[in-house]
């Protein structure tokens, strides 16, 4: 169910170790520059708590923060050179390839039947989803997941705009994860996204006697080089299908769902 992405997932893997290493390097450069965390934060436009969280490996720094810190502490490109690895650390390894394909997709189509897809979630809804995971996730894992999820939504601002469509089971919209206010905010965000010209959303009524999606959620991805893929995930186990027979089968299922 896009579980690692949409319904929570497991603790971050080796990416967390890299973030802690990056944080120690950033702290060393800051101290050599003679700056406190508060002073560095003021110069780069971030709070002291955020700088501390990055140095401790608890928060994933955005690319613009890395650029700014490298410039202020005169890192001579040392931190900038690690931006690509920092970006990879945003996702657990099992989900990393999918996120890359998602970001580059020219078309993306998804059937959703458990929780709102991570690509569509508000920050509050995403945090509630991670907090509801069992076994419980630590605060570091929750913030890591929320940050990654918000970063993925840059897809909606990409130009040229990709073609996006979503079929959402009605009961997903009625489930108040995080409370009624969080639910309201999530529904408002779906309306905003749904009004974009390149986005189509459909709701599958719960009173339908026939349903082609009983096997669970999935995502179809069309890349710029004409590759067609399908991503399926349940209970933390994920598969990115590239074989034509499997992808065609899921495309046929999605066609029936949309109809």
PDB file of N, CA, C and O in Angstrom, residues 109 212-222 227-234 237-255:
ATOM      1  N   UNK A 109      -0.060   7.388 -12.649  1.00  0.00           N
ATOM      2  CA  UNK A 109      -1.457   7.053 -12.377  1.00  0.00           C
ATOM      3  C   UNK A 109      -1.497   6.116 -11.176  1.00  0.00           C
ATOM      4  O   UNK A 109      -0.755   5.130 -11.134  1.00  0.00           O
ATOM      5  N   UNK A 212     -12.546  -3.698  -9.502  1.00  0.00           N
ATOM      6  CA  UNK A 212     -11.382  -4.336 -10.130  1.00  0.00           C
ATOM      7  C   UNK A 212     -10.115  -4.229  -9.296  1.00  0.00           C
ATOM      8  O   UNK A 212      -9.098  -4.833  -9.644  1.00  0.00           O
ATOM      9  N   UNK A 213     -10.163  -3.452  -8.197  1.00  0.00           N
ATOM     10  CA  UNK A 213      -8.935  -3.194  -7.444  1.00  0.00           C
ATOM     11  C   UNK A 213      -8.816  -3.913  -6.130  1.00  0.00           C
ATOM     12  O   UNK A 213      -8.099  -3.453  -5.235  1.00  0.00           O
ATOM     13  N   UNK A 214      -9.475  -5.059  -5.981  1.00  0.00           N
ATOM     14  CA  UNK A 214      -9.472  -5.750  -4.691  1.00  0.00           C
ATOM     15  C   UNK A 214      -8.104  -6.302  -4.307  1.00  0.00           C
ATOM     16  O   UNK A 214      -7.869  -6.610  -3.144  1.00  0.00           O
ATOM     17  N   UNK A 215      -7.201  -6.421  -5.263  1.00  0.00           N
ATOM     18  CA  UNK A 215      -5.866  -6.941  -4.951  1.00  0.00           C
ATOM     19  C   UNK A 215      -4.987  -5.893  -4.267  1.00  0.00           C
ATOM     20  O   UNK A 215      -3.892  -6.210  -3.800  1.00  0.00           O
ATOM     21  N   UNK A 216      -5.448  -4.636  -4.216  1.00  0.00           N
ATOM     22  CA  UNK A 216      -4.675  -3.623  -3.512  1.00  0.00           C
ATOM     23  C   UNK A 216      -4.200  -2.486  -4.387  1.00  0.00           C
ATOM     24  O   UNK A 216      -4.379  -2.495  -5.607  1.00  0.00           O
ATOM     25  N   UNK A 217      -3.573  -1.478  -3.775  1.00  0.00           N
ATOM     26  CA  UNK A 217      -3.148  -0.273  -4.486  1.00  0.00           C
ATOM     27  C   UNK A 217      -1.910  -0.507  -5.346  1.00  0.00           C
ATOM     28  O   UNK A 217      -1.145  -1.439  -5.121  1.00  0.00           O
ATOM     29  N   UNK A 218      -1.731   0.380  -6.318  1.00  0.00           N
ATOM     30  CA  UNK A 218      -0.550   0.315  -7.182  1.00  0.00           C
ATOM     31  C   UNK A 218      -0.394   1.647  -7.890  1.00  0.00           C
ATOM     32  O   UNK A 218      -1.319   2.464  -7.934  1.00  0.00           O
ATOM     33  N   UNK A 219       0.780   1.860  -8.452  1.00  0.00           N
ATOM     34  CA  UNK A 219       1.081   3.087  -9.179  1.00  0.00           C
ATOM     35  C   UNK A 219       1.694   2.735 -10.532  1.00  0.00           C
ATOM     36  O   UNK A 219       2.579   1.882 -10.611  1.00  0.00           O
ATOM     37  N   UNK A 220       1.220   3.388 -11.576  1.00  0.00           N
ATOM     38  CA  UNK A 220       1.764   3.214 -12.923  1.00  0.00           C
ATOM     39  C   UNK A 220       2.618   4.428 -13.274  1.00  0.00           C
ATOM     40  O   UNK A 220       2.211   5.564 -13.016  1.00  0.00           O
ATOM     41  N   UNK A 221       3.784   4.192 -13.841  1.00  0.00           N
ATOM     42  CA  UNK A 221       4.720   5.263 -14.157  1.00  0.00           C
ATOM     43  C   UNK A 221       5.141   5.161 -15.618  1.00  0.00           C
ATOM     44  O   UNK A 221       5.548   4.091 -16.072  1.00  0.00           O
ATOM     45  N   UNK A 222       5.049   6.272 -16.335  1.00  0.00           N
ATOM     46  CA  UNK A 222       5.560   6.348 -17.694  1.00  0.00           C
ATOM     47  C   UNK A 222       6.722   7.337 -17.689  1.00  0.00           C
ATOM     48  O   UNK A 222       6.556   8.496 -17.282  1.00  0.00           O
ATOM     49  N   UNK A 227       9.624   4.232 -21.155  1.00  0.00           N
ATOM     50  CA  UNK A 227       9.514   3.044 -20.309  1.00  0.00           C
ATOM     51  C   UNK A 227       8.209   3.100 -19.515  1.00  0.00           C
ATOM     52  O   UNK A 227       7.782   4.155 -19.070  1.00  0.00           O
ATOM     53  N   UNK A 228       7.593   1.937 -19.330  1.00  0.00           N
ATOM     54  CA  UNK A 228       6.347   1.840 -18.577  1.00  0.00           C
ATOM     55  C   UNK A 228       6.587   0.889 -17.415  1.00  0.00           C
ATOM     56  O   UNK A 228       6.998  -0.256 -17.606  1.00  0.00           O
ATOM     57  N   UNK A 229       6.329   1.382 -16.208  1.00  0.00           N
ATOM     58  CA  UNK A 229       6.603   0.619 -14.997  1.00  0.00           C
ATOM     59  C   UNK A 229       5.398   0.639 -14.071  1.00  0.00           C
ATOM     60  O   UNK A 229       4.496   1.467 -14.213  1.00  0.00           O
ATOM     61  N   UNK A 230       5.403  -0.297 -13.132  1.00  0.00           N
ATOM     62  CA  UNK A 230       4.338  -0.357 -12.132  1.00  0.00           C
ATOM     63  C   UNK A 230       4.976  -0.615 -10.767  1.00  0.00           C
ATOM     64  O   UNK A 230       5.865  -1.463 -10.647  1.00  0.00           O
ATOM     65  N   UNK A 231       4.520   0.126  -9.776  1.00  0.00           N
ATOM     66  CA  UNK A 231       5.061  -0.006  -8.426  1.00  0.00           C
ATOM     67  C   UNK A 231       3.967  -0.549  -7.511  1.00  0.00           C
ATOM     68  O   UNK A 231       2.852  -0.023  -7.465  1.00  0.00           O
ATOM     69  N   UNK A 232       4.299  -1.619  -6.790  1.00  0.00           N
ATOM     70  CA  UNK A 232       3.347  -2.249  -5.875  1.00  0.00           C
ATOM     71  C   UNK A 232       4.037  -2.448  -4.539  1.00  0.00           C
ATOM     72  O   UNK A 232       5.184  -2.910  -4.488  1.00  0.00           O
ATOM     73  N   UNK A 233       3.335  -2.111  -3.458  1.00  0.00           N
ATOM     74  CA  UNK A 233       3.934  -2.268  -2.134  1.00  0.00           C
ATOM     75  C   UNK A 233       2.869  -2.617  -1.111  1.00  0.00           C
ATOM     76  O   UNK A 233       1.760  -2.077  -1.140  1.00  0.00           O
ATOM     77  N   UNK A 234       3.199  -3.546  -0.225  1.00  0.00           N
ATOM     78  CA  UNK A 234       2.298  -3.902   0.868  1.00  0.00           C
ATOM     79  C   UNK A 234       3.136  -4.386   2.047  1.00  0.00           C
ATOM     80  O   UNK A 234       4.105  -5.116   1.866  1.00  0.00           O
ATOM     81  N   UNK A 237       6.933  -4.411   1.897  1.00  0.00           N
ATOM     82  CA  UNK A 237       7.579  -5.153   0.807  1.00  0.00           C
ATOM     83  C   UNK A 237       7.173  -4.523  -0.513  1.00  0.00           C
ATOM     84  O   UNK A 237       5.979  -4.393  -0.804  1.00  0.00           O
ATOM     85  N   UNK A 238       8.157  -4.097  -1.302  1.00  0.00           N
ATOM     86  CA  UNK A 238       7.844  -3.363  -2.515  1.00  0.00           C
ATOM     87  C   UNK A 238       8.472  -4.006  -3.736  1.00  0.00           C
ATOM     88  O   UNK A 238       9.492  -4.688  -3.650  1.00  0.00           O
ATOM     89  N   UNK A 239       7.832  -3.771  -4.881  1.00  0.00           N
ATOM     90  CA  UNK A 239       8.342  -4.268  -6.156  1.00  0.00           C
ATOM     91  C   UNK A 239       8.106  -3.215  -7.225  1.00  0.00           C
ATOM     92  O   UNK A 239       6.999  -2.688  -7.348  1.00  0.00           O
ATOM     93  N   UNK A 240       9.127  -2.913  -7.979  1.00  0.00           N
ATOM     94  CA  UNK A 240       9.004  -2.037  -9.135  1.00  0.00           C
ATOM     95  C   UNK A 240       9.039  -2.928 -10.372  1.00  0.00           C
ATOM     96  O   UNK A 240      10.080  -3.470 -10.731  1.00  0.00           O
ATOM     97  N   UNK A 241       7.873  -3.119 -10.989  1.00  0.00           N
ATOM     98  CA  UNK A 241       7.755  -4.024 -12.131  1.00  0.00           C
ATOM     99  C   UNK A 241       8.119  -3.293 -13.421  1.00  0.00           C
ATOM    100  O   UNK A 241       7.655  -2.179 -13.672  1.00  0.00           O
ATOM    101  N   UNK A 242       8.929  -3.948 -14.232  1.00  0.00           N
ATOM    102  CA  UNK A 242       9.277  -3.401 -15.545  1.00  0.00           C
ATOM    103  C   UNK A 242       8.921  -4.356 -16.679  1.00  0.00           C
ATOM    104  O   UNK A 242       8.927  -3.966 -17.842  1.00  0.00           O
ATOM    105  N   UNK A 243       8.595  -5.616 -16.337  1.00  0.00           N
ATOM    106  CA  UNK A 243       8.271  -6.580 -17.372  1.00  0.00           C
ATOM    107  C   UNK A 243       6.919  -6.232 -18.002  1.00  0.00           C
ATOM    108  O   UNK A 243       5.937  -5.984 -17.299  1.00  0.00           O
ATOM    109  N   UNK A 244       6.832  -6.200 -19.346  1.00  0.00           N
ATOM    110  CA  UNK A 244       5.620  -5.751 -20.046  1.00  0.00           C
ATOM    111  C   UNK A 244       4.359  -6.492 -19.645  1.00  0.00           C
ATOM    112  O   UNK A 244       3.290  -5.877 -19.537  1.00  0.00           O
ATOM    113  N   UNK A 245       4.441  -7.811 -19.430  1.00  0.00           N
ATOM    114  CA  UNK A 245       3.237  -8.585 -19.116  1.00  0.00           C
ATOM    115  C   UNK A 245       2.588  -8.116 -17.819  1.00  0.00           C
ATOM    116  O   UNK A 245       1.370  -7.913 -17.758  1.00  0.00           O
ATOM    117  N   UNK A 246       3.387  -7.924 -16.783  1.00  0.00           N
ATOM    118  CA  UNK A 246       2.855  -7.491 -15.484  1.00  0.00           C
ATOM    119  C   UNK A 246       2.355  -6.054 -15.555  1.00  0.00           C
ATOM    120  O   UNK A 246       1.283  -5.724 -15.039  1.00  0.00           O
ATOM    121  N   UNK A 247       3.112  -5.179 -16.206  1.00  0.00           N
ATOM    122  CA  UNK A 247       2.718  -3.770 -16.309  1.00  0.00           C
ATOM    123  C   UNK A 247       1.420  -3.651 -17.106  1.00  0.00           C
ATOM    124  O   UNK A 247       0.504  -2.913 -16.720  1.00  0.00           O
ATOM    125  N   UNK A 248       1.302  -4.393 -18.198  1.00  0.00           N
ATOM    126  CA  UNK A 248       0.088  -4.339 -19.026  1.00  0.00           C
ATOM    127  C   UNK A 248      -1.126  -4.808 -18.240  1.00  0.00           C
ATOM    128  O   UNK A 248      -2.222  -4.256 -18.378  1.00  0.00           O
ATOM    129  N   UNK A 249      -0.948  -5.817 -17.400  1.00  0.00           N
ATOM    130  CA  UNK A 249      -2.045  -6.321 -16.582  1.00  0.00           C
ATOM    131  C   UNK A 249      -2.556  -5.255 -15.616  1.00  0.00           C
ATOM    132  O   UNK A 249      -3.766  -5.039 -15.476  1.00  0.00           O
ATOM    133  N   UNK A 250      -1.644  -4.555 -14.979  1.00  0.00           N
ATOM    134  CA  UNK A 250      -2.045  -3.504 -14.049  1.00  0.00           C
ATOM    135  C   UNK A 250      -2.622  -2.295 -14.783  1.00  0.00           C
ATOM    136  O   UNK A 250      -3.518  -1.617 -14.277  1.00  0.00           O
ATOM    137  N   UNK A 251      -2.123  -2.012 -15.983  1.00  0.00           N
ATOM    138  CA  UNK A 251      -2.701  -0.929 -16.784  1.00  0.00           C
ATOM    139  C   UNK A 251      -4.143  -1.248 -17.157  1.00  0.00           C
ATOM    140  O   UNK A 251      -5.012  -0.370 -17.138  1.00  0.00           O
ATOM    141  N   UNK A 252      -4.408  -2.518 -17.466  1.00  0.00           N
ATOM    142  CA  UNK A 252      -5.773  -2.919 -17.782  1.00  0.00           C
ATOM    143  C   UNK A 252      -6.675  -2.785 -16.544  1.00  0.00           C
ATOM    144  O   UNK A 252      -7.822  -2.315 -16.653  1.00  0.00           O
ATOM    145  N   UNK A 253      -6.152  -3.160 -15.394  1.00  0.00           N
ATOM    146  CA  UNK A 253      -6.914  -3.018 -14.147  1.00  0.00           C
ATOM    147  C   UNK A 253      -7.243  -1.559 -13.888  1.00  0.00           C
ATOM    148  O   UNK A 253      -8.382  -1.221 -13.518  1.00  0.00           O
ATOM    149  N   UNK A 254      -6.262  -0.688 -14.082  1.00  0.00           N
ATOM    150  CA  UNK A 254      -6.488   0.740 -13.835  1.00  0.00           C
ATOM    151  C   UNK A 254      -7.522   1.303 -14.818  1.00  0.00           C
ATOM    152  O   UNK A 254      -8.352   2.132 -14.447  1.00  0.00           O
ATOM    153  N   UNK A 255      -7.476   0.832 -16.048  1.00  0.00           N
ATOM    154  CA  UNK A 255      -8.462   1.285 -17.028  1.00  0.00           C
ATOM    155  C   UNK A 255      -9.882   0.942 -16.612  1.00  0.00           C
ATOM    156  O   UNK A 255     -10.799   1.749 -16.741  1.00  0.00           O
TER     157      UNK A 255
END
